[in-house]
């Protein structure tokens, strides 16, 4: 599976066709990157992992704090013209919620299709998916997550007020040219794995994020239409 560089981040290409290149960030945002993008200190723990939602009873990606930040502050470091809008539906107890995002988290179903070397993480506490898991009678909500170093690559469930690593997913237009990183994983798990890792440290001043994500996405789309006309 290809590992590529796009906008100074490393990504796995987890799907590629005539419409898109679907990229999944390698390992997740670093401590320095979390400091840069996630400026609400109440939503970030001492290890710089991020809480899924401010409302502990709400498991929906639609309302997630992570969604707000990725589609505003993090989006500023990507090239909007390169990106497709992703329409994704998640379901819990027969209720379905569909969102449109420039940047999102991976779904439970996507995780299940990935080879272990791609879906695992070296981070201790694992990373979030965007798929809701369960409501308890107390009102507490849980979201599917992927275990970290203890059970690497295996699905679990995490309370939305706990914290986890953020591994973004983006959809690039199919004609975008990408630079391969000198790192390869064979599709056959019995084959050898060659690894060469390069880590960059990103430093930047923090800024406040926009609170109304849907309005921001709408504004961006309208601006693009006006520009095209």
mmCIF file of C-alpha atoms in Angstrom:
data_model
loop_
_atom_site.group_PDB
_atom_site.id
_atom_site.type_symbol
_atom_site.label_atom_id
_atom_site.label_comp_id
_atom_site.label_asym_id
_atom_site.label_seq_id
_atom_site.Cartn_x
_atom_site.Cartn_y
_atom_site.Cartn_z
ATOM 1 C CA UNK A 1 0.000 0.000 0.000
ATOM 2 C CA UNK A 2 1.368 3.396 -0.988
ATOM 3 C CA UNK A 3 2.571 5.880 1.583
ATOM 4 C CA UNK A 4 2.661 9.404 0.184
ATOM 5 C CA UNK A 5 3.476 12.950 1.194
ATOM 6 C CA UNK A 6 0.798 15.605 0.828
ATOM 7 C CA UNK A 7 1.119 19.070 2.394
ATOM 8 C CA UNK A 8 3.954 17.917 4.674
ATOM 9 C CA UNK A 9 1.859 15.109 6.156
ATOM 10 C CA UNK A 10 2.309 11.397 5.460
ATOM 11 C CA UNK A 11 -0.752 9.461 4.273
ATOM 12 C CA UNK A 12 -1.680 5.946 3.229
ATOM 13 C CA UNK A 13 -3.626 5.739 -0.035
ATOM 14 C CA UNK A 14 -6.417 3.399 1.107
ATOM 15 C CA UNK A 15 -8.546 3.734 -2.047
ATOM 16 C CA UNK A 16 -7.863 5.034 -5.537
ATOM 17 C CA UNK A 17 -10.145 5.234 -8.556
ATOM 18 C CA UNK A 18 -11.148 7.617 -11.371
ATOM 19 C CA UNK A 19 -12.905 9.951 -8.927
ATOM 20 C CA UNK A 20 -10.599 10.133 -5.927
ATOM 21 C CA UNK A 21 -7.552 9.190 -3.960
ATOM 22 C CA UNK A 22 -8.718 8.454 -0.414
ATOM 23 C CA UNK A 23 -5.929 9.215 2.074
ATOM 24 C CA UNK A 24 -5.629 8.084 5.704
ATOM 25 C CA UNK A 25 -3.024 9.883 7.819
ATOM 26 C CA UNK A 26 -0.119 7.752 8.996
ATOM 27 C CA UNK A 27 -0.329 7.214 12.753
ATOM 28 C CA UNK A 28 -2.210 10.471 13.523
ATOM 29 C CA UNK A 29 -1.582 14.085 14.442
ATOM 30 C CA UNK A 30 1.504 14.668 16.576
ATOM 31 C CA UNK A 31 1.627 16.536 19.883
ATOM 32 C CA UNK A 32 2.842 19.699 18.160
ATOM 33 C CA UNK A 33 0.093 19.463 15.564
ATOM 34 C CA UNK A 34 -2.600 18.976 18.215
ATOM 35 C CA UNK A 35 -1.271 22.054 20.026
ATOM 36 C CA UNK A 36 -1.547 24.005 16.785
ATOM 37 C CA UNK A 37 -5.059 23.002 15.745
ATOM 38 C CA UNK A 38 -6.968 22.048 18.919
ATOM 39 C CA UNK A 39 -6.947 25.210 20.981
ATOM 40 C CA UNK A 40 -9.736 24.413 23.449
ATOM 41 C CA UNK A 41 -7.706 23.159 26.418
ATOM 42 C CA UNK A 42 -10.756 21.547 28.006
ATOM 43 C CA UNK A 43 -10.982 19.168 25.039
ATOM 44 C CA UNK A 44 -7.336 18.054 25.086
ATOM 45 C CA UNK A 45 -5.748 15.911 27.802
ATOM 46 C CA UNK A 46 -2.230 15.985 29.252
ATOM 47 C CA UNK A 47 -0.992 13.537 26.581
ATOM 48 C CA UNK A 48 -2.435 15.796 23.866
ATOM 49 C CA UNK A 49 -5.095 13.326 22.841
ATOM 50 C CA UNK A 50 -8.458 14.882 21.969
ATOM 51 C CA UNK A 51 -11.987 14.352 23.307
ATOM 52 C CA UNK A 52 -14.595 13.394 20.720
ATOM 53 C CA UNK A 53 -17.450 15.582 21.915
ATOM 54 C CA UNK A 54 -18.264 18.250 24.487
ATOM 55 C CA UNK A 55 -21.639 16.593 25.148
ATOM 56 C CA UNK A 56 -21.035 13.230 26.860
ATOM 57 C CA UNK A 57 -24.463 11.950 25.704
ATOM 58 C CA UNK A 58 -23.819 12.594 21.997
ATOM 59 C CA UNK A 59 -22.014 9.967 19.829
ATOM 60 C CA UNK A 60 -22.613 11.661 16.460
ATOM 61 C CA UNK A 61 -19.755 12.801 14.258
ATOM 62 C CA UNK A 62 -22.046 15.561 12.984
ATOM 63 C CA UNK A 63 -21.632 17.366 16.327
ATOM 64 C CA UNK A 64 -18.081 16.343 17.188
ATOM 65 C CA UNK A 65 -15.507 18.878 18.363
ATOM 66 C CA UNK A 66 -12.936 17.057 16.231
ATOM 67 C CA UNK A 67 -15.086 17.587 13.141
ATOM 68 C CA UNK A 68 -15.264 21.318 13.809
ATOM 69 C CA UNK A 69 -11.496 21.673 14.083
ATOM 70 C CA UNK A 70 -10.553 19.468 11.129
ATOM 71 C CA UNK A 71 -12.927 21.261 8.756
ATOM 72 C CA UNK A 72 -11.778 24.726 9.802
ATOM 73 C CA UNK A 73 -8.328 25.143 11.364
ATOM 74 C CA UNK A 74 -6.718 22.018 9.904
ATOM 75 C CA UNK A 75 -8.300 22.715 6.523
ATOM 76 C CA UNK A 76 -6.307 25.941 6.308
ATOM 77 C CA UNK A 77 -3.101 23.905 5.860
ATOM 78 C CA UNK A 78 -4.477 21.948 2.908
ATOM 79 C CA UNK A 79 -5.382 23.080 -0.599
ATOM 80 C CA UNK A 80 -9.151 23.325 -0.923
ATOM 81 C CA UNK A 81 -8.990 23.007 -4.706
ATOM 82 C CA UNK A 82 -7.419 19.551 -4.320
ATOM 83 C CA UNK A 83 -10.196 18.142 -2.143
ATOM 84 C CA UNK A 84 -13.469 16.379 -2.780
ATOM 85 C CA UNK A 85 -16.352 16.804 -0.351
ATOM 86 C CA UNK A 86 -17.040 13.428 1.264
ATOM 87 C CA UNK A 87 -20.628 12.432 2.004
ATOM 88 C CA UNK A 88 -20.667 9.768 4.720
ATOM 89 C CA UNK A 89 -23.509 8.043 6.574
ATOM 90 C CA UNK A 90 -23.167 6.442 10.008
ATOM 91 C CA UNK A 91 -25.871 4.512 11.844
ATOM 92 C CA UNK A 92 -26.821 3.692 15.426
ATOM 93 C CA UNK A 93 -29.981 1.858 16.544
ATOM 94 C CA UNK A 94 -31.564 2.297 13.068
ATOM 95 C CA UNK A 95 -30.932 6.067 13.165
ATOM 96 C CA UNK A 96 -28.807 7.298 10.277
ATOM 97 C CA UNK A 97 -26.908 10.575 10.114
ATOM 98 C CA UNK A 98 -25.204 11.824 6.955
ATOM 99 C CA UNK A 99 -22.511 14.498 6.918
ATOM 100 C CA UNK A 100 -20.525 16.282 4.235
ATOM 101 C CA UNK A 101 -16.898 16.971 5.104
ATOM 102 C CA UNK A 102 -13.666 18.051 3.519
ATOM 103 C CA UNK A 103 -11.908 16.189 6.332
ATOM 104 C CA UNK A 104 -13.293 13.415 8.503
ATOM 105 C CA UNK A 105 -12.262 10.426 10.570
ATOM 106 C CA UNK A 106 -12.222 6.870 9.302
ATOM 107 C CA UNK A 107 -15.324 4.682 9.668
ATOM 108 C CA UNK A 108 -15.526 1.364 11.481
ATOM 109 C CA UNK A 109 -16.204 -0.399 8.183
ATOM 110 C CA UNK A 110 -13.142 1.159 6.545
ATOM 111 C CA UNK A 111 -10.933 0.069 9.445
ATOM 112 C CA UNK A 112 -12.125 -3.524 9.080
ATOM 113 C CA UNK A 113 -10.925 -3.631 5.454
ATOM 114 C CA UNK A 114 -7.404 -2.338 6.140
ATOM 115 C CA UNK A 115 -4.283 -4.477 6.614
ATOM 116 C CA UNK A 116 -2.965 -4.516 10.156
ATOM 117 C CA UNK A 117 0.188 -2.560 9.304
ATOM 118 C CA UNK A 118 -1.967 0.353 8.122
ATOM 119 C CA UNK A 119 -4.691 0.412 10.757
ATOM 120 C CA UNK A 120 -2.435 -0.068 13.783
ATOM 121 C CA UNK A 121 -0.828 2.857 15.585
ATOM 122 C CA UNK A 122 2.208 3.241 17.809
ATOM 123 C CA UNK A 123 0.295 5.639 20.027
ATOM 124 C CA UNK A 124 -0.574 4.268 23.444
ATOM 125 C CA UNK A 125 -4.316 4.977 23.630
ATOM 126 C CA UNK A 126 -5.374 4.488 20.020
ATOM 127 C CA UNK A 127 -7.449 6.652 17.703
ATOM 128 C CA UNK A 128 -11.060 7.626 17.057
ATOM 129 C CA UNK A 129 -13.338 6.536 14.251
ATOM 130 C CA UNK A 130 -16.438 8.527 13.253
ATOM 131 C CA UNK A 131 -18.802 5.570 13.807
ATOM 132 C CA UNK A 132 -21.128 5.663 16.848
ATOM 133 C CA UNK A 133 -21.130 2.585 19.061
ATOM 134 C CA UNK A 134 -23.695 2.695 21.854
ATOM 135 C CA UNK A 135 -25.897 4.651 24.256
ATOM 136 C CA UNK A 136 -26.020 3.490 27.858
ATOM 137 C CA UNK A 137 -29.142 3.994 29.937
ATOM 138 C CA UNK A 138 -27.247 6.599 31.967
ATOM 139 C CA UNK A 139 -27.034 8.732 28.838
ATOM 140 C CA UNK A 140 -23.329 8.136 28.263
ATOM 141 C CA UNK A 141 -22.353 7.755 24.613
ATOM 142 C CA UNK A 142 -19.600 5.676 23.041
ATOM 143 C CA UNK A 143 -17.869 5.742 19.654
ATOM 144 C CA UNK A 144 -15.853 3.036 17.915
ATOM 145 C CA UNK A 145 -12.112 3.504 18.328
ATOM 146 C CA UNK A 146 -9.010 1.516 17.416
ATOM 147 C CA UNK A 147 -6.739 0.203 20.144
ATOM 148 C CA UNK A 148 -3.252 1.600 20.529
ATOM 149 C CA UNK A 149 -0.071 -0.235 21.486
ATOM 150 C CA UNK A 150 -1.781 -2.766 23.814
ATOM 151 C CA UNK A 151 -3.965 -4.410 21.121
ATOM 152 C CA UNK A 152 -2.777 -2.665 17.952
ATOM 153 C CA UNK A 153 -5.296 -2.384 15.155
ATOM 154 C CA UNK A 154 -8.258 -3.948 16.968
ATOM 155 C CA UNK A 155 -11.579 -2.157 17.259
ATOM 156 C CA UNK A 156 -12.817 -1.061 20.663
ATOM 157 C CA UNK A 157 -15.266 1.510 21.999
ATOM 158 C CA UNK A 158 -14.386 4.768 23.689
ATOM 159 C CA UNK A 159 -16.492 7.100 25.815
ATOM 160 C CA UNK A 160 -16.936 10.391 23.921
ATOM 161 C CA UNK A 161 -15.663 12.409 26.874
ATOM 162 C CA UNK A 162 -12.439 10.383 26.982
ATOM 163 C CA UNK A 163 -9.646 11.211 24.558
ATOM 164 C CA UNK A 164 -7.936 9.617 21.583
ATOM 165 C CA UNK A 165 -5.593 10.210 18.684
ATOM 166 C CA UNK A 166 -6.902 12.081 15.626
ATOM 167 C CA UNK A 167 -6.135 10.382 12.267
ATOM 168 C CA UNK A 168 -7.764 12.420 9.496
ATOM 169 C CA UNK A 169 -9.128 11.103 6.202
ATOM 170 C CA UNK A 170 -9.250 13.243 3.057
ATOM 171 C CA UNK A 171 -10.400 12.639 -0.507
ATOM 172 C CA UNK A 172 -8.132 14.120 -3.174
ATOM 173 C CA UNK A 173 -9.178 14.629 -6.753
ATOM 174 C CA UNK A 174 -7.884 11.808 -8.892
ATOM 175 C CA UNK A 175 -5.529 13.974 -10.968
ATOM 176 C CA UNK A 176 -3.554 15.259 -7.964
ATOM 177 C CA UNK A 177 0.047 14.081 -8.188
ATOM 178 C CA UNK A 178 1.553 12.716 -4.982
ATOM 179 C CA UNK A 179 5.116 12.045 -3.882
ATOM 180 C CA UNK A 180 5.803 8.563 -2.555
ATOM 181 C CA UNK A 181 7.548 8.238 0.795
ATOM 182 C CA UNK A 182 10.316 5.634 0.996
ATOM 183 C CA UNK A 183 8.136 3.255 2.967
ATOM 184 C CA UNK A 184 6.172 0.294 1.668
ATOM 185 C CA UNK A 185 3.795 -2.304 3.034
ATOM 186 C CA UNK A 186 3.005 -5.383 0.982
ATOM 187 C CA UNK A 187 -0.637 -6.283 0.552
ATOM 188 C CA UNK A 188 0.223 -9.871 1.511
ATOM 189 C CA UNK A 189 0.822 -9.931 5.272
ATOM 190 C CA UNK A 190 3.422 -12.699 4.852
ATOM 191 C CA UNK A 191 5.660 -10.488 2.734
ATOM 192 C CA UNK A 192 8.512 -8.439 4.110
ATOM 193 C CA UNK A 193 7.878 -4.901 5.311
ATOM 194 C CA UNK A 194 10.389 -2.131 4.562
ATOM 195 C CA UNK A 195 10.253 0.915 6.811
ATOM 196 C CA UNK A 196 12.006 4.271 6.729
ATOM 197 C CA UNK A 197 10.361 6.864 8.938
ATOM 198 C CA UNK A 198 10.908 10.600 8.817
ATOM 199 C CA UNK A 199 9.270 12.767 11.486
ATOM 200 C CA UNK A 200 8.754 16.515 11.108
ATOM 201 C CA UNK A 201 8.017 18.897 13.953
ATOM 202 C CA UNK A 202 5.457 21.588 13.170
ATOM 203 C CA UNK A 203 5.316 24.781 15.188
ATOM 204 C CA UNK A 204 2.807 27.576 14.812
ATOM 205 C CA UNK A 205 0.805 30.044 16.837
ATOM 206 C CA UNK A 206 -2.618 28.783 17.877
ATOM 207 C CA UNK A 207 -5.807 30.515 16.777
ATOM 208 C CA UNK A 208 -9.455 30.185 17.720
ATOM 209 C CA UNK A 209 -11.518 27.772 15.617
ATOM 210 C CA UNK A 210 -14.871 28.552 14.030
ATOM 211 C CA UNK A 211 -17.793 27.252 16.055
ATOM 212 C CA UNK A 212 -20.361 26.795 13.317
ATOM 213 C CA UNK A 213 -18.908 24.217 10.992
ATOM 214 C CA UNK A 214 -21.876 23.788 8.694
ATOM 215 C CA UNK A 215 -21.993 27.500 7.964
ATOM 216 C CA UNK A 216 -18.273 27.462 7.199
ATOM 217 C CA UNK A 217 -18.598 24.567 4.749
ATOM 218 C CA UNK A 218 -21.543 26.283 3.079
ATOM 219 C CA UNK A 219 -19.599 29.534 2.785
ATOM 220 C CA UNK A 220 -16.583 27.756 1.256
ATOM 221 C CA UNK A 221 -18.736 25.984 -1.308
ATOM 222 C CA UNK A 222 -20.556 29.191 -2.258
ATOM 223 C CA UNK A 223 -17.230 30.985 -2.636
ATOM 224 C CA UNK A 224 -15.967 28.269 -4.962
ATOM 225 C CA UNK A 225 -19.118 28.558 -7.116
ATOM 226 C CA UNK A 226 -18.726 32.326 -7.342
ATOM 227 C CA UNK A 227 -15.072 31.935 -8.313
ATOM 228 C CA UNK A 228 -15.872 29.374 -11.029
ATOM 229 C CA UNK A 229 -18.558 31.623 -12.513
#
